[in-house]
Short mmCIF file of C-alpha atoms in Angstrom, two decimals:
data_model
loop_
_atom_site.label_atom_id
_atom_site.label_comp_id
_atom_site.label_asym_id
_atom_site.label_seq_id
_atom_site.Cartn_x
_atom_site.Cartn_y
_atom_site.Cartn_z
CA UNK L 1 110.92 106.60 136.72
CA UNK L 2 112.89 110.05 135.77
CA UNK L 3 115.83 107.15 134.51
CA UNK L 4 114.14 105.55 132.64
CA UNK L 5 113.05 108.91 130.55
CA UNK L 6 116.21 110.07 130.84
CA UNK L 7 117.27 106.69 128.63
CA UNK L 8 114.72 107.14 126.90
CA UNK L 9 115.86 110.42 125.72
CA UNK L 10 119.21 109.76 125.26
CA UNK L 11 118.13 106.85 123.52
CA UNK L 12 116.29 108.43 121.04
CA UNK L 13 118.89 111.55 120.63
CA UNK L 14 121.86 109.07 119.63
CA UNK L 15 120.02 106.52 117.72
CA UNK L 16 121.08 103.66 119.28
CA UNK L 17 117.73 102.00 119.61
CA UNK L 18 116.04 100.00 117.59
CA UNK L 19 112.45 100.21 116.40
CA UNK L 20 111.57 96.94 117.13
CA UNK L 21 112.26 98.36 121.05
CA UNK L 22 109.63 101.23 120.69
CA UNK L 23 111.94 104.01 119.34
CA UNK L 24 112.01 105.29 115.66
CA UNK L 25 116.06 104.90 114.51
CA UNK L 26 117.79 108.34 113.34
CA UNK L 27 117.39 108.92 109.93
CA UNK L 28 121.66 108.86 109.36
CA UNK L 29 124.76 107.46 107.55
CA UNK L 30 126.78 104.81 108.53
CA UNK L 31 129.74 106.12 110.61
CA UNK L 32 132.20 106.00 108.00
CA UNK L 33 130.50 108.36 105.64
CA UNK L 34 131.04 111.89 105.81
CA UNK L 35 131.71 115.05 103.94
CA UNK L 36 135.30 114.96 101.65
CA UNK L 37 134.79 111.11 102.02
CA UNK L 38 136.20 109.21 98.55
CA UNK L 39 133.91 106.69 97.38
CA UNK L 40 135.35 104.11 95.03
CA UNK L 41 134.84 105.29 90.93
CA UNK L 42 134.60 103.26 87.96
CA UNK L 43 133.90 99.55 87.58
CA UNK L 44 133.76 98.77 91.58
CA UNK L 45 129.85 101.05 92.57
CA UNK L 46 130.12 102.78 95.63
CA UNK L 47 127.65 101.38 98.10
CA UNK L 48 125.67 103.58 100.54
CA UNK L 49 123.86 102.87 103.69
CA UNK L 50 122.56 103.52 106.74
CA UNK L 51 119.92 104.13 109.20
CA UNK L 52 116.26 104.90 109.23
CA UNK L 53 112.35 104.24 110.23
CA UNK L 54 111.52 100.87 109.40
CA UNK L 55 109.47 101.23 106.63
CA UNK L 56 110.43 104.27 105.17
CA UNK L 57 111.54 104.56 101.94
CA UNK L 58 115.13 106.36 101.40
CA UNK L 59 116.44 107.97 98.02
CA UNK L 60 120.67 108.67 97.34
CA UNK L 61 121.56 111.18 94.56
CA UNK L 62 124.64 112.44 93.28
CA UNK L 63 123.39 116.10 92.14
CA UNK L 64 120.14 115.21 91.76
CA UNK L 65 121.11 112.43 89.40
CA UNK L 66 121.87 108.30 89.78
CA UNK L 67 118.82 108.53 91.63
CA UNK L 68 118.47 104.82 94.10
CA UNK L 69 115.75 104.03 96.38
CA UNK L 70 115.43 101.62 98.88
CA UNK L 71 113.23 100.68 102.06
CA UNK L 72 114.48 100.87 105.54
CA UNK L 73 114.41 96.79 106.63
CA UNK L 74 115.57 95.84 110.53
CA UNK L 75 116.68 99.57 110.63
CA UNK L 76 119.00 99.84 107.65
CA UNK L 77 118.80 100.84 104.43
CA UNK L 78 121.55 99.99 101.45
CA UNK L 79 121.59 101.31 98.05
CA UNK L 80 124.64 101.09 95.09
CA UNK L 81 125.12 103.99 93.08
CA UNK L 82 125.76 103.29 89.18
CA UNK L 83 129.57 103.81 87.95
CA UNK L 84 131.15 107.33 88.03
CA UNK L 85 134.18 108.17 86.79
CA UNK L 86 137.23 109.57 88.92
CA UNK L 87 136.81 112.92 89.84
CA UNK L 88 134.66 115.58 91.97
CA UNK L 89 133.84 117.00 93.86
CA UNK L 90 130.41 116.15 94.43
CA UNK L 91 127.44 116.67 96.90
CA UNK L 92 125.71 113.77 97.97
CA UNK L 93 122.08 113.82 98.71
CA UNK L 94 119.38 111.31 100.91
CA UNK L 95 116.25 111.29 101.42
CA UNK L 96 113.94 110.06 103.92
CA UNK L 97 110.13 109.60 103.32
CA UNK L 98 108.71 107.93 106.26
CA UNK L 99 104.50 108.52 108.42
CA UNK L 100 106.88 111.85 110.24
CA UNK L 101 107.15 113.51 106.50
CA UNK L 102 110.36 114.40 104.94
CA UNK L 103 113.99 114.53 105.88
CA UNK L 104 117.47 115.13 103.99
CA UNK L 105 121.15 114.50 104.58
CA UNK L 106 123.80 116.10 102.46
CA UNK L 107 127.50 114.74 101.85
CA UNK L 108 129.25 117.56 100.58
CA UNK L 109 132.69 117.37 98.62
CA UNK L 110 132.53 113.90 97.81
CA UNK L 111 135.26 112.64 95.53
CA UNK L 112 134.73 109.68 93.25
CA UNK L 113 138.64 107.35 93.12
CA UNK L 114 140.06 104.65 94.03
CA UNK L 115 139.87 103.07 97.89
CA UNK L 116 142.50 101.89 99.86
CA UNK L 117 142.14 99.92 103.24
CA UNK L 118 145.66 100.10 105.21
CA UNK L 119 145.72 97.50 107.86
CA UNK L 120 148.05 95.61 110.51
CA UNK L 121 149.97 96.81 114.07
CA UNK L 122 152.44 99.34 115.16
CA UNK L 123 154.90 100.33 112.10
CA UNK L 124 150.84 100.52 110.45
CA UNK L 125 149.96 102.71 113.00
CA UNK L 126 153.21 104.83 113.34
CA UNK L 127 153.28 108.96 111.88
CA UNK L 128 154.02 110.98 110.16
CA UNK L 129 154.75 112.87 112.20
CA UNK L 130 157.92 109.76 113.35
CA UNK L 131 159.06 109.26 110.36
CA UNK L 132 162.65 110.81 108.54
CA UNK L 133 162.35 114.54 107.64
CA UNK L 134 159.20 114.41 109.23
CA UNK L 135 158.66 118.15 108.72
CA UNK L 136 159.51 117.95 105.25
CA UNK L 137 156.38 115.77 104.55
CA UNK L 138 153.85 117.30 107.13
CA UNK L 139 154.78 120.44 104.89
CA UNK L 140 153.81 118.91 101.43
CA UNK L 141 150.40 116.92 102.75
CA UNK L 142 148.23 120.09 101.88
CA UNK L 143 149.63 120.23 98.57
CA UNK L 144 147.78 116.70 98.05
CA UNK L 145 144.08 117.64 99.00
CA UNK L 146 142.59 115.02 96.40
CA UNK L 147 144.03 112.38 99.10
CA UNK L 148 141.70 112.01 101.49
CA UNK L 149 141.82 109.97 104.75
CA UNK L 150 139.95 108.69 107.54
CA UNK L 151 141.06 106.19 110.89
CA UNK L 152 138.81 103.65 112.71
CA UNK L 153 138.70 103.83 116.48
CA UNK L 154 140.29 101.46 118.31
CA UNK L 155 137.66 98.75 119.89
CA UNK L 156 137.15 95.11 119.93
CA UNK L 157 134.10 93.09 119.80
CA UNK L 158 133.54 89.61 121.47
CA UNK L 159 130.73 89.48 118.75
CA UNK L 160 131.07 90.40 114.83
CA UNK L 161 129.43 94.58 114.80
CA UNK L 162 127.26 95.95 111.60
CA UNK L 163 129.00 99.46 111.91
CA UNK L 164 131.98 100.88 113.66
CA UNK L 165 131.36 101.49 117.64
CA UNK L 166 133.94 105.07 117.30
CA UNK L 167 135.81 106.80 114.71
CA UNK L 168 138.92 108.20 115.32
CA UNK L 169 139.75 110.05 112.33
CA UNK L 170 136.53 111.55 109.92
CA UNK L 171 137.24 111.75 106.71
CA UNK L 172 139.63 114.89 106.42
CA UNK L 173 141.44 117.70 103.56
CA UNK L 174 145.05 116.00 104.68
CA UNK L 175 147.40 118.76 106.56
CA UNK L 176 150.30 118.69 109.06
CA UNK L 177 147.63 118.90 111.71
CA UNK L 178 145.71 115.70 110.71
CA UNK L 179 148.55 113.98 109.40
CA UNK L 180 151.16 114.46 112.80
CA UNK L 181 148.42 114.51 115.30
CA UNK L 182 151.09 112.44 117.48
CA UNK L 183 152.38 108.80 117.78
CA UNK L 184 151.33 106.08 116.61
CA UNK L 185 148.03 107.36 116.49
CA UNK L 186 145.82 108.36 113.70
CA UNK L 187 147.34 109.05 110.22
CA UNK L 188 149.36 106.43 109.44
CA UNK L 189 152.61 107.40 107.75
CA UNK L 190 152.86 104.06 105.12
CA UNK L 191 148.87 104.54 104.65
CA UNK L 192 149.43 108.41 103.95
CA UNK L 193 152.08 107.98 101.35
CA UNK L 194 151.37 105.13 99.91
CA UNK L 195 148.25 107.39 98.98
CA UNK L 196 150.25 110.22 98.12
CA UNK L 197 152.40 108.36 95.82
CA UNK L 198 149.94 106.49 94.31
CA UNK L 199 148.04 109.81 93.44
CA UNK L 200 151.04 110.80 91.67
CA UNK L 201 150.69 108.14 89.46
CA UNK L 202 147.05 108.11 88.78
CA UNK L 203 146.02 111.94 88.79
CA UNK L 204 142.63 110.89 90.55
CA UNK L 205 141.45 111.09 94.10
CA UNK L 206 142.43 108.42 96.72
CA UNK L 207 140.36 107.28 99.65
CA UNK L 208 142.54 105.90 102.59
CA UNK L 209 141.22 103.66 105.14
CA UNK L 210 143.33 103.20 108.40
CA UNK L 211 142.09 100.10 111.34
CA UNK L 212 145.15 98.71 112.87
CA UNK L 213 146.41 98.36 116.13
CA UNK L 214 149.80 98.51 117.65
CA UNK L 215 150.78 95.09 118.74
CA UNK L 216 147.80 92.68 117.52
CA UNK L 217 148.62 89.22 116.17
CA UNK L 218 147.12 88.19 112.65
CA UNK L 219 144.44 86.15 114.72
CA UNK L 220 142.82 89.22 116.29
CA UNK L 221 142.08 90.61 113.05
CA UNK L 222 140.88 87.32 111.55
CA UNK L 223 137.60 85.95 111.86
CA UNK L 224 136.43 82.70 113.23
CA UNK L 225 136.24 81.27 109.53
CA UNK L 226 140.49 81.60 109.36
CA UNK L 227 141.07 80.42 113.01
CA UNK L 228 139.19 76.71 111.95
CA UNK L 229 141.00 76.50 108.56
CA UNK L 230 143.96 76.90 110.36
CA UNK L 231 143.26 74.49 113.12
CA UNK L 232 143.06 76.98 115.54
CA UNK L 233 140.46 76.83 118.60
CA UNK L 234 138.29 80.19 119.52
CA UNK L 235 139.29 82.45 122.53
CA UNK L 236 142.68 79.76 123.44
CA UNK L 237 144.31 83.01 124.59
CA UNK L 238 143.18 84.18 128.35
CA UNK L 239 143.74 86.86 130.19
CA UNK L 240 145.96 85.22 132.05
CA UNK L 241 148.02 83.35 129.45
CA UNK L 242 148.07 87.45 127.95
CA UNK L 243 149.35 88.29 131.12
CA UNK L 244 152.10 86.40 130.79
CA UNK L 245 153.33 87.01 127.36
CA UNK L 246 156.50 88.46 126.98
CA UNK L 247 157.60 91.58 124.56
CA UNK L 248 158.51 91.48 121.55
CA UNK L 249 161.79 92.43 122.93
CA UNK L 250 163.40 93.03 126.35
CA UNK L 251 165.94 94.63 125.00
CA UNK L 252 166.20 98.29 127.40
CA UNK L 253 165.91 99.91 124.61
CA UNK L 254 162.85 99.00 122.73
CA UNK L 255 160.03 101.05 122.51
CA UNK L 256 156.90 99.24 124.41
CA UNK L 257 153.63 100.73 123.46
CA UNK L 258 151.65 102.31 125.60
CA UNK L 259 149.18 99.27 125.58
CA UNK L 260 149.69 96.27 124.36
CA UNK L 261 147.45 95.72 121.43
CA UNK L 262 144.21 93.10 122.13
CA UNK L 263 145.34 89.48 121.39
CA UNK L 264 141.51 87.61 121.80
CA UNK L 265 141.12 85.68 118.57
CA UNK L 266 138.86 87.76 116.23
CA UNK L 267 138.21 90.82 118.54
CA UNK L 268 139.59 93.23 115.93
CA UNK L 269 138.22 91.33 113.02
CA UNK L 270 134.37 91.98 115.00
CA UNK L 271 134.90 95.61 115.90
CA UNK L 272 137.59 96.83 112.82
CA UNK L 273 136.89 94.87 109.85
CA UNK L 274 133.20 93.63 109.71
CA UNK L 275 131.77 96.82 110.10
CA UNK L 276 133.90 98.16 106.91
CA UNK L 277 132.76 95.17 104.51
CA UNK L 278 130.09 97.08 103.22
CA UNK L 279 132.42 99.36 101.73
CA UNK L 280 133.34 99.44 97.84
CA UNK L 281 137.58 99.08 98.13
CA UNK L 282 139.75 98.78 95.89
CA UNK L 283 142.54 96.84 97.43
CA UNK L 284 144.80 97.05 101.06
CA UNK L 285 148.07 96.93 102.16
CA UNK L 286 148.59 95.60 105.08
CA UNK L 287 151.89 95.73 107.81
CA UNK L 288 151.90 93.59 110.49
CA UNK L 289 153.38 90.13 112.04
CA UNK L 290 155.96 90.81 114.24
CA UNK L 291 153.68 89.92 117.00
CA UNK L 292 153.39 86.51 115.55
CA UNK L 293 157.25 85.84 115.99
CA UNK L 294 156.10 84.78 119.56
CA UNK L 295 152.32 83.54 118.52
CA UNK L 296 151.38 80.73 116.83
CA UNK L 297 154.61 81.63 114.05
CA UNK L 298 154.02 78.56 112.47
CA UNK L 299 150.55 78.73 111.92
CA UNK L 300 151.36 82.30 110.08
CA UNK L 301 151.96 80.62 106.67
CA UNK L 302 148.41 79.41 106.68
CA UNK L 303 146.31 82.28 109.12
CA UNK L 304 147.90 85.18 106.95
CA UNK L 305 146.62 83.53 103.46
CA UNK L 306 143.48 82.95 104.92
CA UNK L 307 142.85 85.96 106.15
CA UNK L 308 143.54 87.09 102.49
CA UNK L 309 140.99 85.03 101.19
CA UNK L 310 138.36 85.67 103.98
CA UNK L 311 138.63 89.42 103.12
CA UNK L 312 138.41 89.70 99.94
CA UNK L 313 135.18 87.33 100.09
CA UNK L 314 133.77 89.32 103.05
CA UNK L 315 134.35 92.53 101.22
CA UNK L 316 132.88 90.51 98.03
CA UNK L 317 129.75 90.08 99.13
CA UNK L 318 129.26 92.72 101.96
CA UNK L 319 129.50 95.22 98.86
CA UNK L 320 126.95 93.84 96.63
CA UNK L 321 129.94 92.26 94.77
CA UNK L 322 131.03 95.63 93.79
CA UNK L 323 134.88 94.92 95.79
CA UNK L 324 137.05 92.52 93.51
CA UNK L 325 136.46 89.04 95.35
CA UNK L 326 140.68 88.74 94.69
CA UNK L 327 141.03 92.54 95.00
CA UNK L 328 144.93 93.52 95.27
CA UNK L 329 146.46 92.71 98.97
CA UNK L 330 149.71 94.15 99.01
CA UNK L 331 151.80 93.51 102.92
CA UNK L 332 155.04 94.55 103.82
CA UNK L 333 157.80 92.05 104.65
CA UNK L 334 159.15 92.91 107.69
CA UNK L 335 162.45 94.02 108.84
CA UNK L 336 164.15 93.15 112.53
CA UNK L 337 163.48 92.24 115.93
CA UNK L 338 165.86 94.81 117.82
CA UNK L 339 169.68 95.57 118.10
CA UNK L 340 171.93 95.91 120.80
CA UNK L 341 173.08 92.09 120.87
CA UNK L 342 176.85 90.84 119.66
CA UNK L 343 178.59 92.61 116.73
CA UNK L 344 175.12 94.87 116.49
CA UNK L 345 173.35 91.97 114.15
CA UNK L 346 170.34 91.48 116.14
CA UNK L 347 168.96 88.41 118.05
CA UNK L 348 170.43 85.08 117.43
CA UNK L 349 166.50 83.83 117.19
CA UNK L 350 165.86 82.52 113.91
CA UNK L 351 162.06 84.13 114.43
CA UNK L 352 161.80 86.74 112.54
CA UNK L 353 163.05 84.56 108.99
CA UNK L 354 160.63 82.23 109.97
CA UNK L 355 158.19 84.29 109.98
CA UNK L 356 159.20 86.33 107.20
CA UNK L 357 159.45 82.84 104.96
CA UNK L 358 155.89 82.21 106.58
CA UNK L 359 154.35 85.60 104.93
CA UNK L 360 154.67 84.38 101.64
CA UNK L 361 153.01 80.90 103.17
CA UNK L 362 156.67 79.73 102.42
CA UNK L 363 157.04 80.32 99.11
CA UNK L 364 159.53 83.68 99.30
CA UNK L 365 157.78 85.59 97.04
CA UNK L 366 154.61 87.38 96.16
CA UNK L 367 151.81 87.08 94.58
CA UNK L 368 152.89 82.96 94.19
CA UNK L 369 150.44 80.21 93.60
CA UNK L 370 149.10 80.04 97.18
CA UNK L 371 148.67 84.71 97.39
CA UNK L 372 147.46 85.27 94.21
CA UNK L 373 147.24 89.11 93.48
CA UNK L 374 149.83 90.14 96.13
CA UNK L 375 152.39 91.97 96.19
CA UNK L 376 155.24 92.29 98.84
CA UNK L 377 157.59 95.26 99.96
CA UNK L 378 160.65 93.79 101.03
CA UNK L 379 162.23 95.87 104.42
CA UNK L 380 164.79 93.59 106.02
CA UNK L 381 167.61 96.24 104.62
CA UNK L 382 165.86 99.16 105.82
CA UNK L 383 166.96 98.67 109.91
CA UNK L 384 167.29 101.33 112.36
CA UNK L 385 168.83 100.88 115.40
CA UNK L 386 168.47 104.31 116.47
CA UNK L 387 164.47 105.15 115.78
CA UNK L 388 163.87 106.43 119.35
CA UNK L 389 160.55 103.96 119.42
CA UNK L 390 162.53 100.73 119.05
CA UNK L 391 164.51 99.04 115.92
CA UNK L 392 161.45 97.36 115.26
CA UNK L 393 159.90 100.66 114.38
CA UNK L 394 162.29 101.85 111.82
CA UNK L 395 161.24 105.18 110.57
CA UNK L 396 162.54 104.94 106.88
CA UNK L 397 158.69 104.39 106.05
CA UNK L 398 158.93 106.29 102.21
CA UNK L 399 161.03 103.53 101.43
CA UNK L 400 158.31 101.32 102.30
CA UNK L 401 155.58 103.36 100.92
CA UNK L 402 157.74 103.38 97.50
CA UNK L 403 157.91 99.48 97.35
CA UNK L 404 154.04 98.73 97.92
CA UNK L 405 153.07 101.35 95.23
CA UNK L 406 155.46 99.30 92.71
CA UNK L 407 153.46 96.00 93.61
CA UNK L 408 150.60 98.36 93.06
CA UNK L 409 151.66 99.54 89.72
CA UNK L 410 152.41 95.86 88.46
CA UNK L 411 149.53 93.49 90.23
CA UNK L 412 146.10 95.91 90.88
CA UNK L 413 146.51 98.13 87.59
CA UNK L 414 148.80 96.03 85.55
CA UNK L 415 151.19 98.51 84.19
CA UNK L 416 153.34 96.83 82.36
CA UNK L 417 157.62 96.50 83.14
CA UNK L 418 157.24 97.93 86.56
CA UNK L 419 160.36 96.08 88.53
CA UNK L 420 158.28 95.13 91.35
CA UNK L 421 160.32 92.11 92.94
CA UNK L 422 163.30 91.45 93.92
CA UNK L 423 165.72 88.75 92.20
CA UNK L 424 165.04 85.07 93.49
CA UNK L 425 166.81 81.74 92.32
CA UNK L 426 164.87 80.47 89.86
CA UNK L 427 167.50 77.16 89.82
CA UNK L 428 170.36 75.60 92.13
CA UNK L 429 172.93 73.13 90.72
CA UNK L 430 175.15 71.27 92.53
CA UNK L 431 178.44 70.30 90.86
CA UNK L 432 180.92 68.65 93.17
CA UNK L 433 181.31 71.27 96.05
CA UNK L 434 180.50 74.15 93.73
CA UNK L 435 176.77 75.20 94.34
CA UNK L 436 175.19 77.04 91.36
CA UNK L 437 172.28 79.42 91.93
CA UNK L 438 170.65 81.21 88.90
CA UNK L 439 168.05 83.85 89.86
CA UNK L 440 165.61 85.14 87.96
CA UNK L 441 166.61 88.61 86.72
CA UNK L 442 170.14 90.71 86.58
CA UNK L 443 171.64 91.10 89.68
CA UNK L 444 173.84 93.19 92.10
CA UNK L 445 176.34 91.39 94.33
CA UNK L 446 178.06 93.54 97.07
CA UNK L 447 178.70 93.48 101.05
CA UNK L 448 178.93 89.18 101.40
CA UNK L 449 179.50 88.06 104.59
CA UNK L 450 180.89 84.20 105.57
CA UNK L 451 177.45 83.40 106.38
CA UNK L 452 175.07 85.38 104.24
CA UNK L 453 174.58 81.35 102.51
CA UNK L 454 174.04 78.44 104.29
CA UNK L 455 173.63 75.16 102.83
CA UNK L 456 172.07 71.99 104.73
CA UNK L 457 174.46 69.42 105.96
CA UNK L 458 173.12 65.84 106.89
CA UNK L 459 173.99 62.24 106.97
CA UNK L 460 171.23 61.48 104.00
CA UNK L 461 169.67 63.45 101.43
CA UNK L 462 166.96 64.75 103.52
CA UNK L 463 166.29 68.14 104.25
CA UNK L 464 167.51 69.85 107.15
CA UNK L 465 164.66 72.11 109.41
CA UNK L 466 165.15 75.49 108.65
CA UNK L 467 165.86 76.01 112.80
CA UNK L 468 167.75 72.87 113.23
CA UNK L 469 171.13 73.57 114.06
CA UNK L 470 172.74 71.52 110.41
CA UNK L 471 173.24 74.72 108.46
CA UNK L 472 176.82 76.00 107.29
CA UNK L 473 178.07 78.96 105.75
CA UNK L 474 178.81 78.53 102.03
CA UNK L 475 181.02 81.45 100.81
CA UNK L 476 180.21 82.97 97.83
CA UNK L 477 183.88 83.05 95.17
CA UNK L 478 182.14 84.57 91.70
CA UNK L 479 179.62 86.18 90.86
CA UNK L 480 177.77 86.84 87.14
CA UNK L 481 175.01 88.86 85.83
CA UNK L 482 172.89 86.37 87.81
CA UNK L 483 174.78 83.85 88.88
CA UNK L 484 176.07 83.03 91.86
CA UNK L 485 178.53 80.76 93.08
CA UNK L 486 179.17 79.19 96.09
CA UNK L 487 181.74 76.91 97.79
CA UNK L 488 180.13 74.02 99.83
CA UNK L 489 183.66 72.90 101.61
CA UNK L 490 182.03 73.31 104.55
CA UNK L 491 179.75 70.74 104.69
CA UNK L 492 181.36 67.57 105.07
CA UNK L 493 178.36 65.56 105.08
CA UNK L 494 175.49 65.57 102.04
CA UNK L 495 174.08 69.37 101.07
CA UNK L 496 170.28 68.16 101.18
CA UNK L 497 169.31 72.43 101.01
CA UNK L 498 170.48 75.75 101.02
CA UNK L 499 169.12 79.05 102.57
CA UNK L 500 170.37 82.84 102.17
CA UNK L 501 169.67 85.76 104.60
CA UNK L 502 168.08 83.37 107.69
CA UNK L 503 169.08 85.67 110.41
CA UNK L 504 167.20 88.38 112.43
CA UNK L 505 169.56 91.54 111.52
CA UNK L 506 170.67 90.22 107.40
CA UNK L 507 171.67 93.41 106.03
CA UNK L 508 172.78 97.26 107.06
CA UNK L 509 170.61 99.89 105.64
CA UNK L 510 170.13 99.22 102.16
CA UNK L 511 173.38 97.03 102.16
CA UNK L 512 172.01 93.46 101.38
CA UNK L 513 174.19 90.88 99.80
CA UNK L 514 171.73 90.50 96.77
CA UNK L 515 169.83 93.11 94.72
CA UNK L 516 168.33 93.80 91.50
CA UNK L 517 170.24 95.16 89.41
CA UNK L 518 169.60 99.16 89.82
CA UNK L 519 170.25 98.08 93.42
CA UNK L 520 166.24 99.40 93.68
CA UNK L 521 165.15 95.60 95.42
CA UNK L 522 166.76 93.58 97.78
CA UNK L 523 166.28 90.21 97.58
CA UNK L 524 164.27 88.44 99.92
CA UNK L 525 165.51 85.79 102.06
CA UNK L 526 164.39 82.05 101.07
CA UNK L 527 165.26 78.78 101.81
CA UNK L 528 165.07 76.15 99.22
CA UNK L 529 165.80 71.98 98.65
CA UNK L 530 163.64 69.45 99.30
CA UNK L 531 161.56 71.11 101.62
CA UNK L 532 161.73 74.27 100.15
CA UNK L 533 158.66 75.66 97.54
CA UNK L 534 161.21 76.52 94.83
CA UNK L 535 162.91 72.85 94.76
CA UNK L 536 166.08 72.15 93.24
CA UNK L 537 168.49 70.23 90.94
CA UNK L 538 171.41 68.51 91.74
CA UNK L 539 173.88 67.71 88.99
CA UNK L 540 175.42 64.38 90.01
#
């Protein structure tokens, strides 16, 4: 009997027992509301929800105005505020009227601005204390009190959760202590720098929500709908199989996460994304893919775009239509896997080049017809072989964030004249043994090695598989404005394809062979030909 009494008391205190089971749900906000938070401003109105006594009436107001009322049904209440212009601070009040009387809760120092979700694996998880010039960055943090941060705890679930099981970092004002808590903990360096740079442009509040876990594949962050769409059977990865998966690198110099993240299908979608769906957000950024170089690699061109589609639809529905159904989604095209191989030029495997290509749904650039309203930060030139956490974890997160910001300005905020994409081929012509590549913009061309461009050599005019051995170096002999001239003399057979930077480590730090005229944005790796999305023209 004493045990039952203790359990009942604990249930009432924690507010975890549903009214239907005989106890009244404690009146409270959902887990990701709190003092110092940022709510979405503008046309996408904020959704506020929480828990209460069945049948009670809850009224929510901002500074005593903008009052919205809802009934508690199945222990849940939810209201959608009227649009609020960016600014603050405000006090948000929720009043709960039930048979037991009137109870009131306040959230103070609430700002309205743009809310961005940051997801992915360990490169998103790296903290500000792990980047280059960390002490300087940490010292700057307190100068941006209108950029607020929140982090979901590392949790997994076999079923979709309504709310976060745990919060790692409640809404906080930035400081060196908050942002430099440790290695691979809250808070994400890329997420913070993205928000900080965005604030410098917008000059109004920015809210950053981190939900990421190192060593995790895209399947763990995807709903069953995504898995089915891409032909994956749920729960195909079991513990025995997981135990035999090798680490991404066998190099003794490579940093291995203290605990590899969960790789079960949907478990992180269930526990760390689904609970956030009622939140109104402006957009999302994503830094992931390394873990898929050795799991379902050649399905990533389906799973990643499908995950974006599904997140967009789910957030739109979960926020009662307040989050855009096509909200902007930025991502990082991953760097290399590891140093320490011959000539210090990375692994001979082409898993990373294939992954980079699949990150773009096999178009090579973003946005594209399959991945609309997206933007991509190319990071193949941000190599960091001396990183204490292995070269798979480069420390140049400022550059990553700046490139993401260029994409956000152009795609998410519609700024005109913002260059956010590196050069990409618009036409490939073959005249005898001369190949002419025309790019989308003027280029800077330096540091060419003999095999950065390769042509597909085949007995017939059929495409080489990107992983086949039928590729031969095509040396550059001239560059003019937005054109590169190659020779195909190394190919005695038919030339039926072209690829660029198709290597684990295609270029040194900020020294890719091709970049924009201002040398800011490197050209992304690409493959064109009969099998390529870009297509090409052969002049007889």
